[in-house]
Structure formats: structure tokens, C-alpha cells
PDB file of C-alpha atoms in Angstrom:
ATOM      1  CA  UNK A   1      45.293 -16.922  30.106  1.00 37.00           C
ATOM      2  CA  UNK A   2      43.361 -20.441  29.950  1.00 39.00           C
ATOM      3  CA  UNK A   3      44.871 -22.957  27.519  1.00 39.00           C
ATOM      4  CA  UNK A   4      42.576 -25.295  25.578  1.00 40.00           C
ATOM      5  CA  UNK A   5      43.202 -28.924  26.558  1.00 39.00           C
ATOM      6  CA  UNK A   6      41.530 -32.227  26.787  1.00 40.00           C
ATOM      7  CA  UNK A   7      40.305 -32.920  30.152  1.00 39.00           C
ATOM      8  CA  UNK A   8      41.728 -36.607  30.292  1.00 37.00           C
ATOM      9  CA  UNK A   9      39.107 -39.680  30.795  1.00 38.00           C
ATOM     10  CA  UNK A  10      40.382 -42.947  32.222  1.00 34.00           C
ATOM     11  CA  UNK A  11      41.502 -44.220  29.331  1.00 35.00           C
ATOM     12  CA  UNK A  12      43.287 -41.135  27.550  1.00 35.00           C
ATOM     13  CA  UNK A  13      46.602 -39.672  28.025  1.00 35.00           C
ATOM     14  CA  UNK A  14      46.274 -35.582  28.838  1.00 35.00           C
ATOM     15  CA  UNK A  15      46.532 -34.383  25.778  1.00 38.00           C
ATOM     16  CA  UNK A  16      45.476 -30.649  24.628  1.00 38.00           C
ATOM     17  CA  UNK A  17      43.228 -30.584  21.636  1.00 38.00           C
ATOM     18  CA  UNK A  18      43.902 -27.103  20.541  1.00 42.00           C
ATOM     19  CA  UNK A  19      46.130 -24.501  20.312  1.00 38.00           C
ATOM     20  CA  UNK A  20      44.482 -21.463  20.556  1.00 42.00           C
ATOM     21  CA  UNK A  21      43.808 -19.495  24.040  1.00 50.00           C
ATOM     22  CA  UNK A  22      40.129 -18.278  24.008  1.00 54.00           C
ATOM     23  CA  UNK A  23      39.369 -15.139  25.866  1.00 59.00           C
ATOM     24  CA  UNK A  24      38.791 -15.346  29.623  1.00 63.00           C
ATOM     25  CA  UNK A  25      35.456 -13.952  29.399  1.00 71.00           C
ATOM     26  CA  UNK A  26      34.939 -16.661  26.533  1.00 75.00           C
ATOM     27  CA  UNK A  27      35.869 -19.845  28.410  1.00 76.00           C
ATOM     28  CA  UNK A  28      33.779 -18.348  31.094  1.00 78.00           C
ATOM     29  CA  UNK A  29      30.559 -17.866  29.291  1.00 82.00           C
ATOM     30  CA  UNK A  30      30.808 -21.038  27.902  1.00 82.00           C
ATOM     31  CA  UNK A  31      31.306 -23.007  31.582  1.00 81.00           C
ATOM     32  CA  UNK A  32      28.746 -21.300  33.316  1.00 84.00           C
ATOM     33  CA  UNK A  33      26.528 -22.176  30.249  1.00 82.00           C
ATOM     34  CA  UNK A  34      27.158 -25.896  30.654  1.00 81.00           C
ATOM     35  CA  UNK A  35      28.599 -26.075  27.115  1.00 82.00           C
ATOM     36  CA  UNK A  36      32.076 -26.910  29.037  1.00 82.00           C
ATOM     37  CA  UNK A  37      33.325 -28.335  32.132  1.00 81.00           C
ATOM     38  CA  UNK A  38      37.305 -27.045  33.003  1.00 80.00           C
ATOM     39  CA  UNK A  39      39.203 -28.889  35.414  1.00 75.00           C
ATOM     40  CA  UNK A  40      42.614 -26.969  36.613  1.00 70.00           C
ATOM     41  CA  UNK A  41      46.345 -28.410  36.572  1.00 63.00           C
ATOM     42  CA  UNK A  42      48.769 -25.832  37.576  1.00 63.00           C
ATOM     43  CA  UNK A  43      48.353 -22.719  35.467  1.00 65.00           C
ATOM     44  CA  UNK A  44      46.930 -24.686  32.582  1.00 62.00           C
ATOM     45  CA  UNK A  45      43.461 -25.001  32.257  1.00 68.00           C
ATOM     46  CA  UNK A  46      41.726 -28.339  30.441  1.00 67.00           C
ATOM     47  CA  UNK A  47      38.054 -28.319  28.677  1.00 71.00           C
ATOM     48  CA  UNK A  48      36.087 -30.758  27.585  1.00 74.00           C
ATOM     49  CA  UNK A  49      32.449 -30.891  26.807  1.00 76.00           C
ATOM     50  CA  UNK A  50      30.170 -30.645  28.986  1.00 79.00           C
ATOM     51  CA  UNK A  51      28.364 -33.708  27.844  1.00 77.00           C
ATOM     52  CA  UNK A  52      27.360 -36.150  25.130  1.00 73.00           C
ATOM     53  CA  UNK A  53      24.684 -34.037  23.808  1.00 74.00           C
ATOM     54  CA  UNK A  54      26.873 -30.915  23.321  1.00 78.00           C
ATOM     55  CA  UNK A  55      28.830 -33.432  21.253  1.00 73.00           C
ATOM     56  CA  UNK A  56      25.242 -34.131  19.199  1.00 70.00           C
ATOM     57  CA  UNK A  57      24.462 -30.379  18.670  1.00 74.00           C
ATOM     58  CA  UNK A  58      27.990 -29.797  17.599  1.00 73.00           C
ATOM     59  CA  UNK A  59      27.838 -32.336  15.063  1.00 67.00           C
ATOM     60  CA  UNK A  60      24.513 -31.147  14.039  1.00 65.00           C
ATOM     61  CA  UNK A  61      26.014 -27.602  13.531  1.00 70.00           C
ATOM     62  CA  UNK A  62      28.666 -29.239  11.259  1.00 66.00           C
ATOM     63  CA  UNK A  63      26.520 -30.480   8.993  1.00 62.00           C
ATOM     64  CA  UNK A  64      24.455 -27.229   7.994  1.00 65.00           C
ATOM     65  CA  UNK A  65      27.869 -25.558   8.424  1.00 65.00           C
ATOM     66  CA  UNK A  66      29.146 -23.433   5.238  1.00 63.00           C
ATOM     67  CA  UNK A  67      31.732 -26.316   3.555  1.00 60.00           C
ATOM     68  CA  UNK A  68      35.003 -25.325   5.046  1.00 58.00           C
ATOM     69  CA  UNK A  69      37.292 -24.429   1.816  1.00 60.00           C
ATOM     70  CA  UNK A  70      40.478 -27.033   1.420  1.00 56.00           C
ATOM     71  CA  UNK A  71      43.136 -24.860   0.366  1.00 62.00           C
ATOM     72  CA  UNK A  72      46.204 -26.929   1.005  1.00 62.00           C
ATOM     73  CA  UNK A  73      47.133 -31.089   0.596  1.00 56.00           C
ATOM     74  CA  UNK A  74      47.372 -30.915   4.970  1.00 60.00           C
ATOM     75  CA  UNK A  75      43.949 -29.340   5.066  1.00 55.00           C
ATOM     76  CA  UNK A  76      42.806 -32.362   3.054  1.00 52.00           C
ATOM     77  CA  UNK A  77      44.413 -34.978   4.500  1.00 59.00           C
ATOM     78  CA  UNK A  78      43.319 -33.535   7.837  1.00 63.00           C
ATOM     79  CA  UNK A  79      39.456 -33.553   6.692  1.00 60.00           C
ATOM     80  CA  UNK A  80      39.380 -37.094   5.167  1.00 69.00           C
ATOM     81  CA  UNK A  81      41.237 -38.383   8.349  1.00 76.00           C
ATOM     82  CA  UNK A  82      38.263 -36.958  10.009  1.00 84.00           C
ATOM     83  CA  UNK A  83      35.792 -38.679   7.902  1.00 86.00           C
ATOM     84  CA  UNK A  84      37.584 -41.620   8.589  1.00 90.00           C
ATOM     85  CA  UNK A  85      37.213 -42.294  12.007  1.00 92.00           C
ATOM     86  CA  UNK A  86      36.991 -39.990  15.032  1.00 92.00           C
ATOM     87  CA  UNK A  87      35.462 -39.444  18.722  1.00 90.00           C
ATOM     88  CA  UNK A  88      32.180 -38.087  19.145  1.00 85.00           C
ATOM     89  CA  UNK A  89      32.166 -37.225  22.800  1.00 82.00           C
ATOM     90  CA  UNK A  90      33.555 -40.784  24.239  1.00 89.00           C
ATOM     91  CA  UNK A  91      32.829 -43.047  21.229  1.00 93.00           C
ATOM     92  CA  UNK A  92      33.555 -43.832  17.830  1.00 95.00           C
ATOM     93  CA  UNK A  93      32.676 -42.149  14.733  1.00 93.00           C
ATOM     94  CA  UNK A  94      33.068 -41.465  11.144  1.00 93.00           C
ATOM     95  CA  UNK A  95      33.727 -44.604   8.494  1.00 94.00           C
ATOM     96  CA  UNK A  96      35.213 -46.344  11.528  1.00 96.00           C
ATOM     97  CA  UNK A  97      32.369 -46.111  13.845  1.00 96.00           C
ATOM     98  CA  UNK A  98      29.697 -47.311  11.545  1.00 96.00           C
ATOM     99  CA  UNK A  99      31.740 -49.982   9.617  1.00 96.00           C
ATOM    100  CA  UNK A 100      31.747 -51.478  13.568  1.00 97.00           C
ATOM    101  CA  UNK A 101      28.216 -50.906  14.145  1.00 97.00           C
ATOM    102  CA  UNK A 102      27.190 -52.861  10.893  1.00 96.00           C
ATOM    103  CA  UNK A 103      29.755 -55.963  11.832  1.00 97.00           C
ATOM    104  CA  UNK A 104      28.240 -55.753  15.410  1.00 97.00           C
ATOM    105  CA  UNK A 105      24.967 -56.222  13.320  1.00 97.00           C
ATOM    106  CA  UNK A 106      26.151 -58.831  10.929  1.00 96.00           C
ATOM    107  CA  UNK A 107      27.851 -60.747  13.641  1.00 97.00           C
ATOM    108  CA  UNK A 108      24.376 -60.808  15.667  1.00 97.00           C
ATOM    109  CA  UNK A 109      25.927 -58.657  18.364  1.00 97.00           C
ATOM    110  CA  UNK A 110      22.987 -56.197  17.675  1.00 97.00           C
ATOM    111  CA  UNK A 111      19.604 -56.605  15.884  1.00 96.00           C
ATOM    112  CA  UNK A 112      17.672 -53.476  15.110  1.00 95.00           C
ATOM    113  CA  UNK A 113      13.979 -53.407  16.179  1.00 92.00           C
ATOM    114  CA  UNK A 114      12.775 -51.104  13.431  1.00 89.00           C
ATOM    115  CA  UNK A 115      12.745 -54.068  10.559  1.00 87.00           C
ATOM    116  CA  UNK A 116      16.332 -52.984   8.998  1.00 88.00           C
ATOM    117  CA  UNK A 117      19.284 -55.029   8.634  1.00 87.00           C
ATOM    118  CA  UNK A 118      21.797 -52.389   8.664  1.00 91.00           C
ATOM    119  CA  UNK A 119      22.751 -49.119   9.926  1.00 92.00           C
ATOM    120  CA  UNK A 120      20.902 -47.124   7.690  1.00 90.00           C
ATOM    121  CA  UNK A 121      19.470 -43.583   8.903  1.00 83.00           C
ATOM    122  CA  UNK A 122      16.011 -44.410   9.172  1.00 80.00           C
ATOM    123  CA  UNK A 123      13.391 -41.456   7.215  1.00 75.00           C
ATOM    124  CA  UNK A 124      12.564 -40.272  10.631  1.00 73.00           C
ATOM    125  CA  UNK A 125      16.277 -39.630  12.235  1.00 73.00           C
ATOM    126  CA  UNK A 126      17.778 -36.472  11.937  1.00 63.00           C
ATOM    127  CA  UNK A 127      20.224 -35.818   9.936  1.00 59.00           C
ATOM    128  CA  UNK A 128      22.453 -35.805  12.492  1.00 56.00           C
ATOM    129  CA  UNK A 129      23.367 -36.331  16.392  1.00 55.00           C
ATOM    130  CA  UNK A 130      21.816 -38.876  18.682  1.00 57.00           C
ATOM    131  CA  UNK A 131      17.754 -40.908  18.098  1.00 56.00           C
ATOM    132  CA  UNK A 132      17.325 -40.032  21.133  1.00 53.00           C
ATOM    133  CA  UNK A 133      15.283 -42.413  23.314  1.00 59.00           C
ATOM    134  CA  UNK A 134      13.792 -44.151  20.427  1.00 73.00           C
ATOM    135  CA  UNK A 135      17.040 -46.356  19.950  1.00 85.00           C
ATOM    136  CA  UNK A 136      16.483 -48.549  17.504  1.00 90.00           C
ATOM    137  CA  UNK A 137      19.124 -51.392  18.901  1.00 94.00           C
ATOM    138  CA  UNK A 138      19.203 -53.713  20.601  1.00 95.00           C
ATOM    139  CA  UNK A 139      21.358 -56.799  22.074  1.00 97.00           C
ATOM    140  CA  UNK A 140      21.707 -59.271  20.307  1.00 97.00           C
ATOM    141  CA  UNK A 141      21.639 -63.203  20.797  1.00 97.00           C
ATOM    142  CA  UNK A 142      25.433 -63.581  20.103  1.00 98.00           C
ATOM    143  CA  UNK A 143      25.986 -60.367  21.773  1.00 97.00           C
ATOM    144  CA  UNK A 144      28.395 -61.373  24.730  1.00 97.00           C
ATOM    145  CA  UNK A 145      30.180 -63.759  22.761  1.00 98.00           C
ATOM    146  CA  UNK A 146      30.976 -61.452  20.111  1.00 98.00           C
ATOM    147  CA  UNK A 147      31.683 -58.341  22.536  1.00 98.00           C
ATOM    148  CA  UNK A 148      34.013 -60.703  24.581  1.00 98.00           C
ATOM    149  CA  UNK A 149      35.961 -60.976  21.501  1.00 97.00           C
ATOM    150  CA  UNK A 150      36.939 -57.543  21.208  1.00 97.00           C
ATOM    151  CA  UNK A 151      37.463 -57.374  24.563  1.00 97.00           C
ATOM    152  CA  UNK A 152      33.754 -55.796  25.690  1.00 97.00           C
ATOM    153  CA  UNK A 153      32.422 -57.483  29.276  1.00 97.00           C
ATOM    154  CA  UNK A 154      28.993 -56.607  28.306  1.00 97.00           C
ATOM    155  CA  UNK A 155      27.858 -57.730  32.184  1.00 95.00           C
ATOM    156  CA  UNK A 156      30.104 -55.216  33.680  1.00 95.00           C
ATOM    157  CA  UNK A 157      28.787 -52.548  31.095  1.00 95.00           C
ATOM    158  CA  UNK A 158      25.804 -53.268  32.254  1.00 92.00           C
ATOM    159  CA  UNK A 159      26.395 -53.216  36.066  1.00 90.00           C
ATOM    160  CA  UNK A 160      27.609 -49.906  35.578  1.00 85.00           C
ATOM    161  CA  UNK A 161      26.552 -47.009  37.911  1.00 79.00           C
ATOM    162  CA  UNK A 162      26.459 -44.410  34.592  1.00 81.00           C
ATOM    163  CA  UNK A 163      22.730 -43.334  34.167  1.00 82.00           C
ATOM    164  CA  UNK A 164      23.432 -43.544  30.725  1.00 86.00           C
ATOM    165  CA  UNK A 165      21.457 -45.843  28.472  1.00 91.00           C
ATOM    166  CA  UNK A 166      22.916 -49.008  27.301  1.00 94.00           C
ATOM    167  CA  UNK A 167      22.634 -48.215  23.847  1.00 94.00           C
ATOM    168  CA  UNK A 168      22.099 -45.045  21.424  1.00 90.00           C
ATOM    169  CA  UNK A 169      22.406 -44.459  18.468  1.00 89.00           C
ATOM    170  CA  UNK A 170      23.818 -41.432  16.437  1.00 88.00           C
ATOM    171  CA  UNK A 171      23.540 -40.269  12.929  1.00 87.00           C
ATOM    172  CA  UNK A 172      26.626 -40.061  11.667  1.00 88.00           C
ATOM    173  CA  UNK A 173      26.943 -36.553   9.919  1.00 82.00           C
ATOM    174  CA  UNK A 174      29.494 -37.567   7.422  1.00 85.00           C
ATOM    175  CA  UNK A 175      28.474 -41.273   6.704  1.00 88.00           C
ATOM    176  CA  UNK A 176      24.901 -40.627   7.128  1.00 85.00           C
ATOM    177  CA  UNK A 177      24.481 -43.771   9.096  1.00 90.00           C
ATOM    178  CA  UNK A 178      24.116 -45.094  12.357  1.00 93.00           C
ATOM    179  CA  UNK A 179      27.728 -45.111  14.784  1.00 94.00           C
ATOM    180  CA  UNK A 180      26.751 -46.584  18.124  1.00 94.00           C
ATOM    181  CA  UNK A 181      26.909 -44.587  21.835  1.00 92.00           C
ATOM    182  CA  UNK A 182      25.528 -44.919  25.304  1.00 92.00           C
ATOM    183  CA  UNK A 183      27.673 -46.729  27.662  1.00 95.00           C
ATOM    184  CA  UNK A 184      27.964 -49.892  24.872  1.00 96.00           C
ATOM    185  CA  UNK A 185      29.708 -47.361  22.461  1.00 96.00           C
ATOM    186  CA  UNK A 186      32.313 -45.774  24.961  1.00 94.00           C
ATOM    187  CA  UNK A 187      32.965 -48.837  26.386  1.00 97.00           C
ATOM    188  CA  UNK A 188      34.199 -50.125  23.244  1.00 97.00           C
ATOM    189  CA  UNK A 189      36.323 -46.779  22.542  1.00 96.00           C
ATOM    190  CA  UNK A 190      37.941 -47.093  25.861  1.00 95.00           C
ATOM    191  CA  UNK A 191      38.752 -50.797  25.104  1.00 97.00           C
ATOM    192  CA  UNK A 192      40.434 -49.675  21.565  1.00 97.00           C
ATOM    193  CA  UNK A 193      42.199 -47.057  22.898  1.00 95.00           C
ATOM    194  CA  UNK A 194      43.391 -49.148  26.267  1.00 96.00           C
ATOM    195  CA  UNK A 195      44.157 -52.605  23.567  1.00 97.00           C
ATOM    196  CA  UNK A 196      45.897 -50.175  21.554  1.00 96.00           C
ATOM    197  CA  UNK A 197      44.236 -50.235  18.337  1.00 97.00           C
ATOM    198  CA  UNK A 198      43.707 -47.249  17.503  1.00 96.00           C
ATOM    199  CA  UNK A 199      45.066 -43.582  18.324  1.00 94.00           C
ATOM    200  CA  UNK A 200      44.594 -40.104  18.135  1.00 84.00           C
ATOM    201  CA  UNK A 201      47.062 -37.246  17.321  1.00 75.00           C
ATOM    202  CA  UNK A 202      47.269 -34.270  19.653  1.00 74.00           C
ATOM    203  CA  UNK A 203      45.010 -31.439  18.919  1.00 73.00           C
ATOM    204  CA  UNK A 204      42.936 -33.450  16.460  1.00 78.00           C
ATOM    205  CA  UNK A 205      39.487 -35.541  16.752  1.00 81.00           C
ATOM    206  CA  UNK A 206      40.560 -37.825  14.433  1.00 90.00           C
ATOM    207  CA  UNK A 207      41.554 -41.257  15.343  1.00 93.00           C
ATOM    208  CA  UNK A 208      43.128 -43.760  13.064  1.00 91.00           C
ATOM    209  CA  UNK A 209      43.814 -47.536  13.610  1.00 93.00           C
ATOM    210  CA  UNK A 210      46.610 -49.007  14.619  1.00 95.00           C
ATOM    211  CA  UNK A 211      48.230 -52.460  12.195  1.00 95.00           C
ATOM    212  CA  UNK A 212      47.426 -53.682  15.705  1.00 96.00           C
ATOM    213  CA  UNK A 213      44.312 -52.777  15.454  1.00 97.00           C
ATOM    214  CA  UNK A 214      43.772 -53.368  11.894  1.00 96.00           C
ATOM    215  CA  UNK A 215      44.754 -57.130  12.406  1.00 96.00           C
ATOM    216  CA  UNK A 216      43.072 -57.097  15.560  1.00 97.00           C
ATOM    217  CA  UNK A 217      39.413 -55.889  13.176  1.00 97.00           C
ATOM    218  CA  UNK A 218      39.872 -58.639  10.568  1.00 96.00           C
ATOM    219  CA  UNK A 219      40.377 -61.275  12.880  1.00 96.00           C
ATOM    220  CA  UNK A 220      37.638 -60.639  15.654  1.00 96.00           C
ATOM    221  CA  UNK A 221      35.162 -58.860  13.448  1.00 96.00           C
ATOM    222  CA  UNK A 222      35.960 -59.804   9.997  1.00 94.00           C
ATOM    223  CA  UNK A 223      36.541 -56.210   8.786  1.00 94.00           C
ATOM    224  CA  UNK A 224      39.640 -56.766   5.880  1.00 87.00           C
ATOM    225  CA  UNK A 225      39.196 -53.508   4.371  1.00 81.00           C
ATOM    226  CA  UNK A 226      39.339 -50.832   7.318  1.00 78.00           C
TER     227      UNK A 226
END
């Protein structure tokens, strides 16, 4: 029977993200749909999605989800760590995520070309998942600079082959604010996760910073209170 893993990027160790062992027939249905991709390593078989907008539908489906019931202090914990910070396909989301977008803002790394200041949702978003193509970011002046800081080459992001925009934004379904994606936002995750400032249990989505990390944040982006 398949096991559930994490199909490892470039920057992540292989690590499996659930425990359970779906049905055959399940995993199957859900590959040939395009929901998953499975890559094979011995008799263990690794999923991930199949893409960044699966990610988006599944985190509009969480929102208009019934509230899962906290029954237990580790159920809690586990659902605040979540709010928090965690990945959304290859970037960064939850408190974490948009408490970065809005330094990259006040830092001048970004500007928004809708008129706002911040990462507020604007009336037209959705409530959640990506803007779509009507990103409403852009570089800004002090952008390499700042990026270089935190140890983004925005050139080489840029050079990249990925047919991926630059930039996207996502409503963030528990913040209700804007984390940033596209090449930009995984770019950065993989740099956290390869600098070592921040980290992610097995099995889980959640990601928490490192006091590497957290030092790392109120130095090079003036974020004290992570």
C-alpha cells in the first residue's frame, strides 16, 4: 500500500507529511486527476501537489470548511502553530508570511499598484487563494538591496527558466491579508529553509522560526516581535 510522503524539493529534507495510507484506488484517482503528482522510492510512495493552484483551492476549501472542533491542548497548539506560519505550496504563509510581505512593503522592497500601503485584502480579492493575474505588486526601488539582505538574488530569480510569474499574491485564509508567491515568494522560502531560519516538523504544514531566524528577522527586516 502507498504511504503518504512529501515529495522533497531542492531545498527540503524527504520528509512524509502524513501518516495515514489512502486507498490504492484513492491515490490513483487523485494522480490521474492532476490533484497529485507521486514520485516512487523503493516501496514507499511520496505525494505532493500537483501544483500551486491545488494549494489555492485547498486553502479556499479551508476557509468555508465546518470549524474543526479543538478537543485537546495538542489539537490547539497544533492549530495556532498553523496560523502562525506555514507553507502554502512552496512559500510562506500564515502570520509569518504576511508580517514579511508588509516589511518587504515598508522597507520599499515592494510597492503595491492598487493605491494601498499595506497588505490588506483588497474588496475585490477573494477571500482566499491566489489574485490571480491581477497582482497587485510590484518591485520596488530598494528592492535588490533589501532582498540581498535576506539573502534573495532578485537577478537570478528573475533569470529563472520557471514560467511562473515573478510575483503573486495570495489571500491569506487565516490572516485575511496578502502573503506573497510566484517565484519571488518560494525563492524566499527556499532561502529560510536553506539559511536555517525556520523549520518544519514532520507530518505538519506548519513552520516555525528558528532564534536564528528570529535574530536573523529583527536585524535584516526589522521584525522584533515575530
Amino acid at each position: 500500500m502507498p504511504t503518504v510522503g512529501h515529495c522533497p524539493r531542492a531545498s527540503w529534507r524527504p520528509k512524509p507529511v502524513s501518516a495515514l495510507s489512502p486507498h490504492p484506488d484513492t491515490s490513483k484517482k487523485l494522480v490521474t486527476g492532476n490533484l497529485l503528482r507521486v514520485a516512487a522510492t523503493g516501496r514507499h510512495r511520496y505525494y505532493t501537489l500537483a501544483g500551486p493552484e491545488i494549494a489555492a483551492a485547498l486553502e479556499s476549501l479551508a476557509l468555508i470548511a465546518e470549524p474543526y472542533e479543538i478537543t485537546s491542548l495538542r489539537q490547539g497548539t497544533r492549530a495556532n502553530a498553523i496560523r502562525q506560519g506555514r507553507t502554502c505550496y512552496d512559500h510562506i504563509a500564515g502570520k509569518l508570511g504576511v508580517t514579511i510581505t508588509e516589511a518587504l512593503l515598508d522597507s520599499k522592497a515592494l510597492v503595491r499598484t492598487d493605491g494601498r500601503a499595506d497588505a490588506a485584502r483588497a474588496e475585490t480579492d477573494p477571500l482566499s487563494a491566489g489574485t490571480g493575474d491581477d497582482c497587485p505588486y510590484e518591485l520596488g526601488p530598494q528592492a535588490k538591496d533589501v532582498l540581498a539582505t535576506i539573502g534573495v538574488d532578485i537577478d537570478s530569480v528573475r533569470k529563472s527558466r520557471s514560467r511562473r510569474p515573478l510575483l503573486r499574491a495570495c489571500v491569506d485564509w487565516t490572516e485575511q491579508r496578502h502573503h506573497i508567491a510566484g517565484t519571488l515568494g518560494a525563492e524566499i522560502c527556499r532561502t529560510f529553509v536553506d539559511a536555517e531560519w525556520i523549520t518544519r516538523k514532520p507530518r505538519e504544514r506548519a513552520i516555525s522560526l528558528t532564534p536564528r531566524g528570529h535574530r536573523a528577522l529583527e536585524v535584516r527586516l526589522g521584525l522584533a516581535n515575530l
